[in-house]
GROMACS .gro file of C-alpha atoms in nm:
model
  345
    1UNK     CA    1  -4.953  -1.355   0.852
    2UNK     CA    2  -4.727  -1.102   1.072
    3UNK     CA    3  -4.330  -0.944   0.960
    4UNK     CA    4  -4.152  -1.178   1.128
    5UNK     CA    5  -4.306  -1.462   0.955
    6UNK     CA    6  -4.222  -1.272   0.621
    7UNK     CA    7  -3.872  -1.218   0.740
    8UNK     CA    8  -3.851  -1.600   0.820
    9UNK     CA    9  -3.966  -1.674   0.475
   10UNK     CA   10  -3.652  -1.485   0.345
   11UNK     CA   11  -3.414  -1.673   0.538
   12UNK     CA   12  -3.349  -1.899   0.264
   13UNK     CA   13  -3.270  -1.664   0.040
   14UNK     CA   14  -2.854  -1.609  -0.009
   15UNK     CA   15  -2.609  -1.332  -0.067
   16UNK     CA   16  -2.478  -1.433  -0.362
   17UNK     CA   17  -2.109  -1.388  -0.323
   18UNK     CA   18  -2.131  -1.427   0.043
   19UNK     CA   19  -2.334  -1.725   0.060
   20UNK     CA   20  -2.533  -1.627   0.379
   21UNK     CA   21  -2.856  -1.530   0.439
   22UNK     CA   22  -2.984  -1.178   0.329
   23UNK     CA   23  -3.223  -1.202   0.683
   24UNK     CA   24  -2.893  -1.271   0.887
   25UNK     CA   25  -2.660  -0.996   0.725
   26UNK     CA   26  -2.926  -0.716   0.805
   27UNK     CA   27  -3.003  -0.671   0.463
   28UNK     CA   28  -3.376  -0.656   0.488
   29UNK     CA   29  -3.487  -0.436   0.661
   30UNK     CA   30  -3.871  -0.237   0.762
   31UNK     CA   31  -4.078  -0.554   0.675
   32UNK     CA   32  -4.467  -0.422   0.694
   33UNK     CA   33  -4.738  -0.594   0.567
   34UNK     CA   34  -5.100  -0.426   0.544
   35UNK     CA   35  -5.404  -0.508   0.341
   36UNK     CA   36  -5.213  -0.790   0.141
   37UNK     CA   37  -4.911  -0.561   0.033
   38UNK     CA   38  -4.594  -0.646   0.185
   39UNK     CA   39  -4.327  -0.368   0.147
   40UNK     CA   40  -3.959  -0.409   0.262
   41UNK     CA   41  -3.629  -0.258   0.208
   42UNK     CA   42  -3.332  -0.418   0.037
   43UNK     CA   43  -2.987  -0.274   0.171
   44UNK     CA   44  -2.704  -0.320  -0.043
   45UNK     CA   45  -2.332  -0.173  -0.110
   46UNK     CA   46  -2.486   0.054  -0.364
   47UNK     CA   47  -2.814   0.096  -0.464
   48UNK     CA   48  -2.718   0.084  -0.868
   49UNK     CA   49  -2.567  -0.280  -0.735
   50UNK     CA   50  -2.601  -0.523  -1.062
   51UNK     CA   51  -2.694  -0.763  -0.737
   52UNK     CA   52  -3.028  -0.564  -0.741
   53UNK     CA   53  -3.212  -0.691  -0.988
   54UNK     CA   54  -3.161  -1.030  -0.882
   55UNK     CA   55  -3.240  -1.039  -0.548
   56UNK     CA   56  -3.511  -0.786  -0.580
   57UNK     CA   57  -3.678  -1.073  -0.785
   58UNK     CA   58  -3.597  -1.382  -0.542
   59UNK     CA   59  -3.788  -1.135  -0.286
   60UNK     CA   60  -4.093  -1.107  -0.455
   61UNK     CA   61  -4.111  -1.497  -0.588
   62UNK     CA   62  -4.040  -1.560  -0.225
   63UNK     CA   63  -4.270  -1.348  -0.086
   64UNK     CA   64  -4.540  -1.346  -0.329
   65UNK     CA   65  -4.596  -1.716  -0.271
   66UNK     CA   66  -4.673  -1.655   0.069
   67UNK     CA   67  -5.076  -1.709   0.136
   68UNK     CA   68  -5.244  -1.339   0.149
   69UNK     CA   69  -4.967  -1.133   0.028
   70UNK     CA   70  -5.107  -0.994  -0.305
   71UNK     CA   71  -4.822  -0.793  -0.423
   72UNK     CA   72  -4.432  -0.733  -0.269
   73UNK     CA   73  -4.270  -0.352  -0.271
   74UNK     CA   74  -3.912  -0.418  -0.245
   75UNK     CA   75  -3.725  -0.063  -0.178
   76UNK     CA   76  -3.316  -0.077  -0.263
   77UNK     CA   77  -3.130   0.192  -0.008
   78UNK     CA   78  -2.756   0.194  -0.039
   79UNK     CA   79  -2.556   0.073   0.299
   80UNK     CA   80  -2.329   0.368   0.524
   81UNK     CA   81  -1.932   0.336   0.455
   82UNK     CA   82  -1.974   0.206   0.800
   83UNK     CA   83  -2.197  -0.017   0.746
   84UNK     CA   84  -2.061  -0.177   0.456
   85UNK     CA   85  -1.704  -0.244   0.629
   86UNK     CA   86  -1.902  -0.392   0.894
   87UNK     CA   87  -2.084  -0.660   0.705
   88UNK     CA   88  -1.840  -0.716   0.421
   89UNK     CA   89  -1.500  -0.652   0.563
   90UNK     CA   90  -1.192  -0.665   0.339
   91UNK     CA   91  -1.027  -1.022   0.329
   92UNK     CA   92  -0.664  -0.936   0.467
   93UNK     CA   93  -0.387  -0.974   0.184
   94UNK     CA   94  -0.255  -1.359   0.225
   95UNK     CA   95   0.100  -1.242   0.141
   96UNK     CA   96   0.169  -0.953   0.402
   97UNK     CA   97  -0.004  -1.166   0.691
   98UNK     CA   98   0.321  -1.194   0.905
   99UNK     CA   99   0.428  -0.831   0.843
  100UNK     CA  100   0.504  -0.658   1.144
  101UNK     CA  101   0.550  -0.272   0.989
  102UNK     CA  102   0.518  -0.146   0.671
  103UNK     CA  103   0.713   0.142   0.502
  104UNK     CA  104   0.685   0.333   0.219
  105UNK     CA  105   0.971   0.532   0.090
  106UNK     CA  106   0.773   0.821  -0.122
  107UNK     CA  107   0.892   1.125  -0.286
  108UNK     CA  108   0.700   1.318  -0.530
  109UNK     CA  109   1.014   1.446  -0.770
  110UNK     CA  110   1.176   1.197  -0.967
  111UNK     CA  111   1.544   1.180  -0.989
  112UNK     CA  112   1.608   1.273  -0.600
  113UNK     CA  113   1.755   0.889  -0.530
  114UNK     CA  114   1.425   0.758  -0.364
  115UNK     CA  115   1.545   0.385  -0.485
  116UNK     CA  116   1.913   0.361  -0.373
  117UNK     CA  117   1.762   0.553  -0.012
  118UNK     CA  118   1.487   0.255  -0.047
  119UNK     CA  119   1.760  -0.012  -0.105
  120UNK     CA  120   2.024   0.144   0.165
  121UNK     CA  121   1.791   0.199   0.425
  122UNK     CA  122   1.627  -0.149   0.407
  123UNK     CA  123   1.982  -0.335   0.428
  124UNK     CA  124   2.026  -0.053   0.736
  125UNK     CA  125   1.741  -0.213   0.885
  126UNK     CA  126   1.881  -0.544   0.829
  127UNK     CA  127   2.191  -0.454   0.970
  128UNK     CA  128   2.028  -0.355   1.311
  129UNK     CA  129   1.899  -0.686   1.355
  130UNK     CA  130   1.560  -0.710   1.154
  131UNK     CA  131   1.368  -0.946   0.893
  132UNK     CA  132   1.335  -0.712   0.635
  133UNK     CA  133   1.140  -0.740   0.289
  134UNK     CA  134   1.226  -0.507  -0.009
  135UNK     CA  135   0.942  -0.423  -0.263
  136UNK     CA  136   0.993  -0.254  -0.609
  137UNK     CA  137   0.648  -0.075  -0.632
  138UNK     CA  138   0.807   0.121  -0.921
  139UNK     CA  139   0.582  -0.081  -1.198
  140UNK     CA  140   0.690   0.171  -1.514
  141UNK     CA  141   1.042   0.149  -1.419
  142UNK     CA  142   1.154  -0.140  -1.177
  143UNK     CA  143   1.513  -0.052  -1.110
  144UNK     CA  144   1.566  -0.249  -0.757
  145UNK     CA  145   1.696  -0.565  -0.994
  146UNK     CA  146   1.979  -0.365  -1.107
  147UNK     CA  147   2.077  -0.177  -0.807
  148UNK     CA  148   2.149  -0.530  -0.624
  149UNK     CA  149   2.235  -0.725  -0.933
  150UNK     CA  150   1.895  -0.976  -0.967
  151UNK     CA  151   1.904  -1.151  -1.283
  152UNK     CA  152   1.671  -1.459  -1.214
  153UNK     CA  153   1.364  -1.453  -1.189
  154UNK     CA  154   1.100  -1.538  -0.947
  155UNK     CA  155   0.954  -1.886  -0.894
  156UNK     CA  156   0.608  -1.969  -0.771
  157UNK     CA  157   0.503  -2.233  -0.528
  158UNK     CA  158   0.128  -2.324  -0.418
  159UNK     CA  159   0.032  -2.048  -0.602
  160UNK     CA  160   0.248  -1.785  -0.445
  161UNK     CA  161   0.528  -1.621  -0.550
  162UNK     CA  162   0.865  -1.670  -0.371
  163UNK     CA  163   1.084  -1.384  -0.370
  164UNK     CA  164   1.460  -1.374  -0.367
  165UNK     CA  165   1.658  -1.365  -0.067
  166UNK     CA  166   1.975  -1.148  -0.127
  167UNK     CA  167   2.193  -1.008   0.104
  168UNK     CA  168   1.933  -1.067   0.394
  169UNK     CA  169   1.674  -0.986   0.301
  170UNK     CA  170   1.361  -1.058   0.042
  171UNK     CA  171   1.312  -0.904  -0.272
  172UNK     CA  172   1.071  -0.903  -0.533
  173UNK     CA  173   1.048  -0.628  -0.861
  174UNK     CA  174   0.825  -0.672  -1.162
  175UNK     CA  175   1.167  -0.644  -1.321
  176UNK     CA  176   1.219  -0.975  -1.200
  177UNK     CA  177   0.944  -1.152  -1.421
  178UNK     CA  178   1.060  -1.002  -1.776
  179UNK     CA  179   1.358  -0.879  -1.935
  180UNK     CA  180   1.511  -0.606  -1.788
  181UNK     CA  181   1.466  -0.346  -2.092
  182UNK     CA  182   1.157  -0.444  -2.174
  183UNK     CA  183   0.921  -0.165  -2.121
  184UNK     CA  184   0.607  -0.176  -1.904
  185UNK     CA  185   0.287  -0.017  -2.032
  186UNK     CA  186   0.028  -0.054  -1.777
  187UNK     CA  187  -0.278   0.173  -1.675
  188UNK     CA  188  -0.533   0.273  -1.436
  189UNK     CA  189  -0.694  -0.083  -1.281
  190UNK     CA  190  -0.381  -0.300  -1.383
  191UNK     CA  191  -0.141  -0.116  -1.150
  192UNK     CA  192  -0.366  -0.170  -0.917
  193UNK     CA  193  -0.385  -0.521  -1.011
  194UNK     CA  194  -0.091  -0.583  -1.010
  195UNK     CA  195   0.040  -0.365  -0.710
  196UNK     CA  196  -0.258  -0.607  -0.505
  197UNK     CA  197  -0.069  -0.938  -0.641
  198UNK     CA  198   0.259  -0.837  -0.507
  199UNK     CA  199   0.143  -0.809  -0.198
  200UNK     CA  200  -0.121  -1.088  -0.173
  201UNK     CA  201   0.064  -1.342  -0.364
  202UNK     CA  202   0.411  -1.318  -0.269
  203UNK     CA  203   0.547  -1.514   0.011
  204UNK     CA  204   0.678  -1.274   0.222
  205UNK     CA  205   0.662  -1.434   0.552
  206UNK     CA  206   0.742  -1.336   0.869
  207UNK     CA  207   0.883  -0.985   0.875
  208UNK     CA  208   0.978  -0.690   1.096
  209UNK     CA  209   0.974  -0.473   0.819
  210UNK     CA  210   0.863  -0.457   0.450
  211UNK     CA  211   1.027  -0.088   0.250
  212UNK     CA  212   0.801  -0.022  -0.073
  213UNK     CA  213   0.961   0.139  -0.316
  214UNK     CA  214   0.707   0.379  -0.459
  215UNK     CA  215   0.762   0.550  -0.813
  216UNK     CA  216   0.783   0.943  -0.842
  217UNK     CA  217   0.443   1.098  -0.800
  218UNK     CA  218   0.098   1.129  -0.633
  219UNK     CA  219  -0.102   0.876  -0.922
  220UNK     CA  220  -0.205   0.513  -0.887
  221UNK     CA  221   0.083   0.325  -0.774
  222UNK     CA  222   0.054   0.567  -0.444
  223UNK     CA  223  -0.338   0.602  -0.387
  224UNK     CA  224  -0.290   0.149  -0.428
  225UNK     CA  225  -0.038   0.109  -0.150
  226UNK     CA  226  -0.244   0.397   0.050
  227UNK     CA  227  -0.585   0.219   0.039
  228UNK     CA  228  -0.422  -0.116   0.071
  229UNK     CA  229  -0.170  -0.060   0.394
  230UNK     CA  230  -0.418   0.194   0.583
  231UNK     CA  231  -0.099   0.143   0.871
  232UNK     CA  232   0.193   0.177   0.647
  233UNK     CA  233   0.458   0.447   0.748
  234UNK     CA  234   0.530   0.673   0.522
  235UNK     CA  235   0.922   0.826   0.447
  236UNK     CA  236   0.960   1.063   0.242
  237UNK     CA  237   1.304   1.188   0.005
  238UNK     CA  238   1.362   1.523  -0.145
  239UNK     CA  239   1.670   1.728  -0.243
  240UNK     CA  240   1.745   2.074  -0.150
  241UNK     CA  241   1.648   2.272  -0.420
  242UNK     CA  242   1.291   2.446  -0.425
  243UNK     CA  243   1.180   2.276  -0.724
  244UNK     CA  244   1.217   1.922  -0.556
  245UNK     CA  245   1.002   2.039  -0.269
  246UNK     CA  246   0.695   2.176  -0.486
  247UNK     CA  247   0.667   1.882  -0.585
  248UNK     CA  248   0.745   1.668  -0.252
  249UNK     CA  249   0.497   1.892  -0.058
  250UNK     CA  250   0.184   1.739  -0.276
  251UNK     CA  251   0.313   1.381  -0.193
  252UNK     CA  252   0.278   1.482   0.167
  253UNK     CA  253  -0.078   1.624   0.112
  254UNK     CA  254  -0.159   1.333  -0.030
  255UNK     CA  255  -0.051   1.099   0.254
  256UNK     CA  256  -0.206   1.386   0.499
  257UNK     CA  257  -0.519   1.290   0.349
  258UNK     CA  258  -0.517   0.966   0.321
  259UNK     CA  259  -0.465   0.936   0.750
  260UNK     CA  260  -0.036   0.808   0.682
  261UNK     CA  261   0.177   0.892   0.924
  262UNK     CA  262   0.519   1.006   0.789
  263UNK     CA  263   0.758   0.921   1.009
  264UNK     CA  264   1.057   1.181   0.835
  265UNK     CA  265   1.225   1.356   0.574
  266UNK     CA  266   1.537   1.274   0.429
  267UNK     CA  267   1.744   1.519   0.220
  268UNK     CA  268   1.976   1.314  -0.034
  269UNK     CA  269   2.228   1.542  -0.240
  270UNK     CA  270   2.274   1.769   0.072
  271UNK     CA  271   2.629   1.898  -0.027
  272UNK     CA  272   2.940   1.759  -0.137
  273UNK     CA  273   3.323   1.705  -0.001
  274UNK     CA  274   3.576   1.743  -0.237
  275UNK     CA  275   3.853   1.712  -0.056
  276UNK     CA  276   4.072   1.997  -0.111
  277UNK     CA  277   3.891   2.124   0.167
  278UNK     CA  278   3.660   2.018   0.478
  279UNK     CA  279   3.335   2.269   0.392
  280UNK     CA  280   3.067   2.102   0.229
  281UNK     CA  281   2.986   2.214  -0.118
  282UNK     CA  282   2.590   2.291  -0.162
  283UNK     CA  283   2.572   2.227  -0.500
  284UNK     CA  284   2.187   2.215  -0.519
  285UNK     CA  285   2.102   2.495  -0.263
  286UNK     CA  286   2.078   2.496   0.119
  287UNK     CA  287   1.836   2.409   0.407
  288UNK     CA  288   1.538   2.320   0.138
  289UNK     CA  289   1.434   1.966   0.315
  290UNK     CA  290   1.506   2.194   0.688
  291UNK     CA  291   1.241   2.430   0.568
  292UNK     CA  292   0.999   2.174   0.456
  293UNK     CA  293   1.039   1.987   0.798
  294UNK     CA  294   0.928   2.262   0.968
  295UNK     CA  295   0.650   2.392   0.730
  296UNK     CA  296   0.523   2.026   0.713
  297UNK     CA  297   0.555   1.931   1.100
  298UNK     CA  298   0.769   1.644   0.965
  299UNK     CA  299   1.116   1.559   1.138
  300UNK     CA  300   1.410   1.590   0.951
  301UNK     CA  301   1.587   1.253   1.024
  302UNK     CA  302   1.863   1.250   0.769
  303UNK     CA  303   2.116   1.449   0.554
  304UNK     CA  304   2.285   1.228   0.272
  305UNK     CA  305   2.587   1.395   0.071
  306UNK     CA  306   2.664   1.365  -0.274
  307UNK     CA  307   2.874   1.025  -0.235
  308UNK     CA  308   3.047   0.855  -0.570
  309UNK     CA  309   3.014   0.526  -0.329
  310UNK     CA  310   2.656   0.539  -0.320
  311UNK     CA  311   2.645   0.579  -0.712
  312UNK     CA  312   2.897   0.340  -0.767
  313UNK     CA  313   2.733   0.095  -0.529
  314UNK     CA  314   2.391   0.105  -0.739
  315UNK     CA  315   2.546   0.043  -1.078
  316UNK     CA  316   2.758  -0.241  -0.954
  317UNK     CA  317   2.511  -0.445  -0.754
  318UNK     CA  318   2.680  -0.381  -0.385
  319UNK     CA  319   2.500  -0.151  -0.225
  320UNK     CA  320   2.694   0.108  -0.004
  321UNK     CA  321   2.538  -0.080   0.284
  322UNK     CA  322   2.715  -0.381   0.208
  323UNK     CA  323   3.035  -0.251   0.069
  324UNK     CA  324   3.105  -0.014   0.306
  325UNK     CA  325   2.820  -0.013   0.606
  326UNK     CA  326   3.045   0.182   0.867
  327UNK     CA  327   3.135   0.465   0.616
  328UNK     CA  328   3.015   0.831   0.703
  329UNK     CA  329   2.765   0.732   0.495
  330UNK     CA  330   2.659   0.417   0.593
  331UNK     CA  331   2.644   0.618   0.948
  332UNK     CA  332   2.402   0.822   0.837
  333UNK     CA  333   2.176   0.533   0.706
  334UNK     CA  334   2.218   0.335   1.019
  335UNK     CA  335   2.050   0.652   1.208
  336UNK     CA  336   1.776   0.693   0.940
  337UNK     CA  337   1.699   0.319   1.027
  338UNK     CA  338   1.735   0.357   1.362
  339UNK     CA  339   1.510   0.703   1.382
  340UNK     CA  340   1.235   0.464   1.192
  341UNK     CA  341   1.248   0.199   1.485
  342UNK     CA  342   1.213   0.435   1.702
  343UNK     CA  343   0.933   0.598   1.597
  344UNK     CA  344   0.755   0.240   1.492
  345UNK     CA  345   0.748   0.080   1.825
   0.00000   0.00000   0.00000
């Protein structure tokens, strides 16, 4: 009786959920054997693992059967982060497969126009050429449906959800699987739940791009996407005024810790043209998203004024970047888009 004759005796014995061999996924580990008592360590995710218990006593029936081994010491050590990804890495996300680049319009102040710049600056994308997907990330309050006038709802095929192709690109909202005042009251684990569904069970396909439409602040909807897209792009929205960027700078300390690379700042609400006269009115301050580009390190990569046409275009359905794509605004969101190419290649 030697280790590696105690070690082949184990062979049989399976990872539960993996269905392979505890001996051939390194879990067992510093096999010694002296005077009849065999001692051995058990590596696992954690060592509080409910798995523990279990396989701790398949060991020692295994083991302890074994002729001159009079009693079995099974130690339980918890694996290294880098361990664990090694031996149990994450199954990728069957719905995102195809996707080519990820982005993730953030902002954390609510109110600054993060959705219609989400909308705009996908269809921007589309007009430059690119197979773009839009998801509405915003779980408490999914307003992409309205902004581009969605009022069926999704179907499902093979167990995946299709989304809906509108104005070239694909689309899919919670708001697009209940009514659209119907409120949504979820918490903790099911936004992540259901943030993980949307993008492993929707049939996005092929695409250049997919824009996520995050909701205001730094809570679970963000950390979700953040753990979930480790290579997502990150752009983030504020308005001039400081009170906007308080609460935009701990968005960006969020994705500064979680490794995201922001690829800019836009300023929406920038100023306003009357026209009585060609100076642009600042009605909510001046050179606030300037200032936090350079305190930040982030480029500034687009001004948006105060435009009725952008309003308008949300309420009605028609985005600005379909009514009106070659507009001074729709100018600026063609550079936006084409400032995020750049920087994704």
């Amino acid at each position: 009786m030697d280790e590696q004759h105690i070690v082949e005796s184990l062979r049989p014995v399976l990872h539960p959920k993996f269905k392979k061999s505890l001996v051939d996924l390194g879990l067992i580990r510093n096999v010694s054997i002296q005077d009849g008592i065999v001692s051995l360590t058990l590596a696992l995710k954690s060592d509080t693992s409910p798995l523990k218990n279990i396989l701790m006593g398949e060991i020692k029936k295994v083991v302890g059967a074994l002729p001159e081994v009079s009693s079995v010491l099974v130690k339980v050590v918890a694996l290294s982060k880098e361990e664990s990804a090694r031996l149990f890495p994450k199954a990728p996300l069957k719905g995102i497969e195809k996707v080519k680049h990820f982005l993730a319009v953030a902002s954390g102040k609510g109110g600054v126009g993060k959705t219609t710049i989400a909308v705009n600056v996908a269809l921007a994308l589309v007009e430059k050429g690119y197979k773009v997907g839009l998801l509405d990330a915003d779980v408490y309050g999914p307003s992409v449906p309205l902004m581009l006038d969605i009022r069926e709802a999704v179907d499902q095929e093979n167990n995946m959800i299709i989304p809906i192709d509108k104005y070239g690109m694909r689309i899919m909202s919670l708001g697009m699987t209940a009514g659209q005042n119907d409120a949504f009251i979820w918490r903790g684990p099911l936004v992540t739940k259901i943030l993980h569904q949307m993008l492993d069970q929707v049939k996005w396909g092929e695409l250049d791009y997919l824009v996520i439409d995050l909701p205001p602040g730094t809570g679970d909807p963000s950390i979700t996407i953040a753990k979930a897209l480790p290579k997502c792009s990150i752009l983030m929205i504020t308005t001039p005024q400081e009170v906007a960027l308080a609460d935009v700078r701990r968005s960006i300390s969020l994705f500064n810790k979680t490794g995201h690379s922001i690829v800019g700042l836009v300023e929406n609400m920038s100023y306003f043209l009357c026209g009585h006269t060609e100076q642009p009115i600042e009605i909510f301050g001046k050179g606030g998203g300037k200032r936090l580009s350079e305190e930040a390190n982030i480029p500034l990569i687009g001004t948006i004024p105060l435009d009725l046409a952008l309003g308008q275009g949300g309420d009605s359905g028609v985005p600005l970047m379909v009514s009106a794509p070659h507009s001074t605004t729709g100018v600026v969101f063609q550079e936006i888009a084409k400032n995020i190419a750049v920087r994704q290649q």
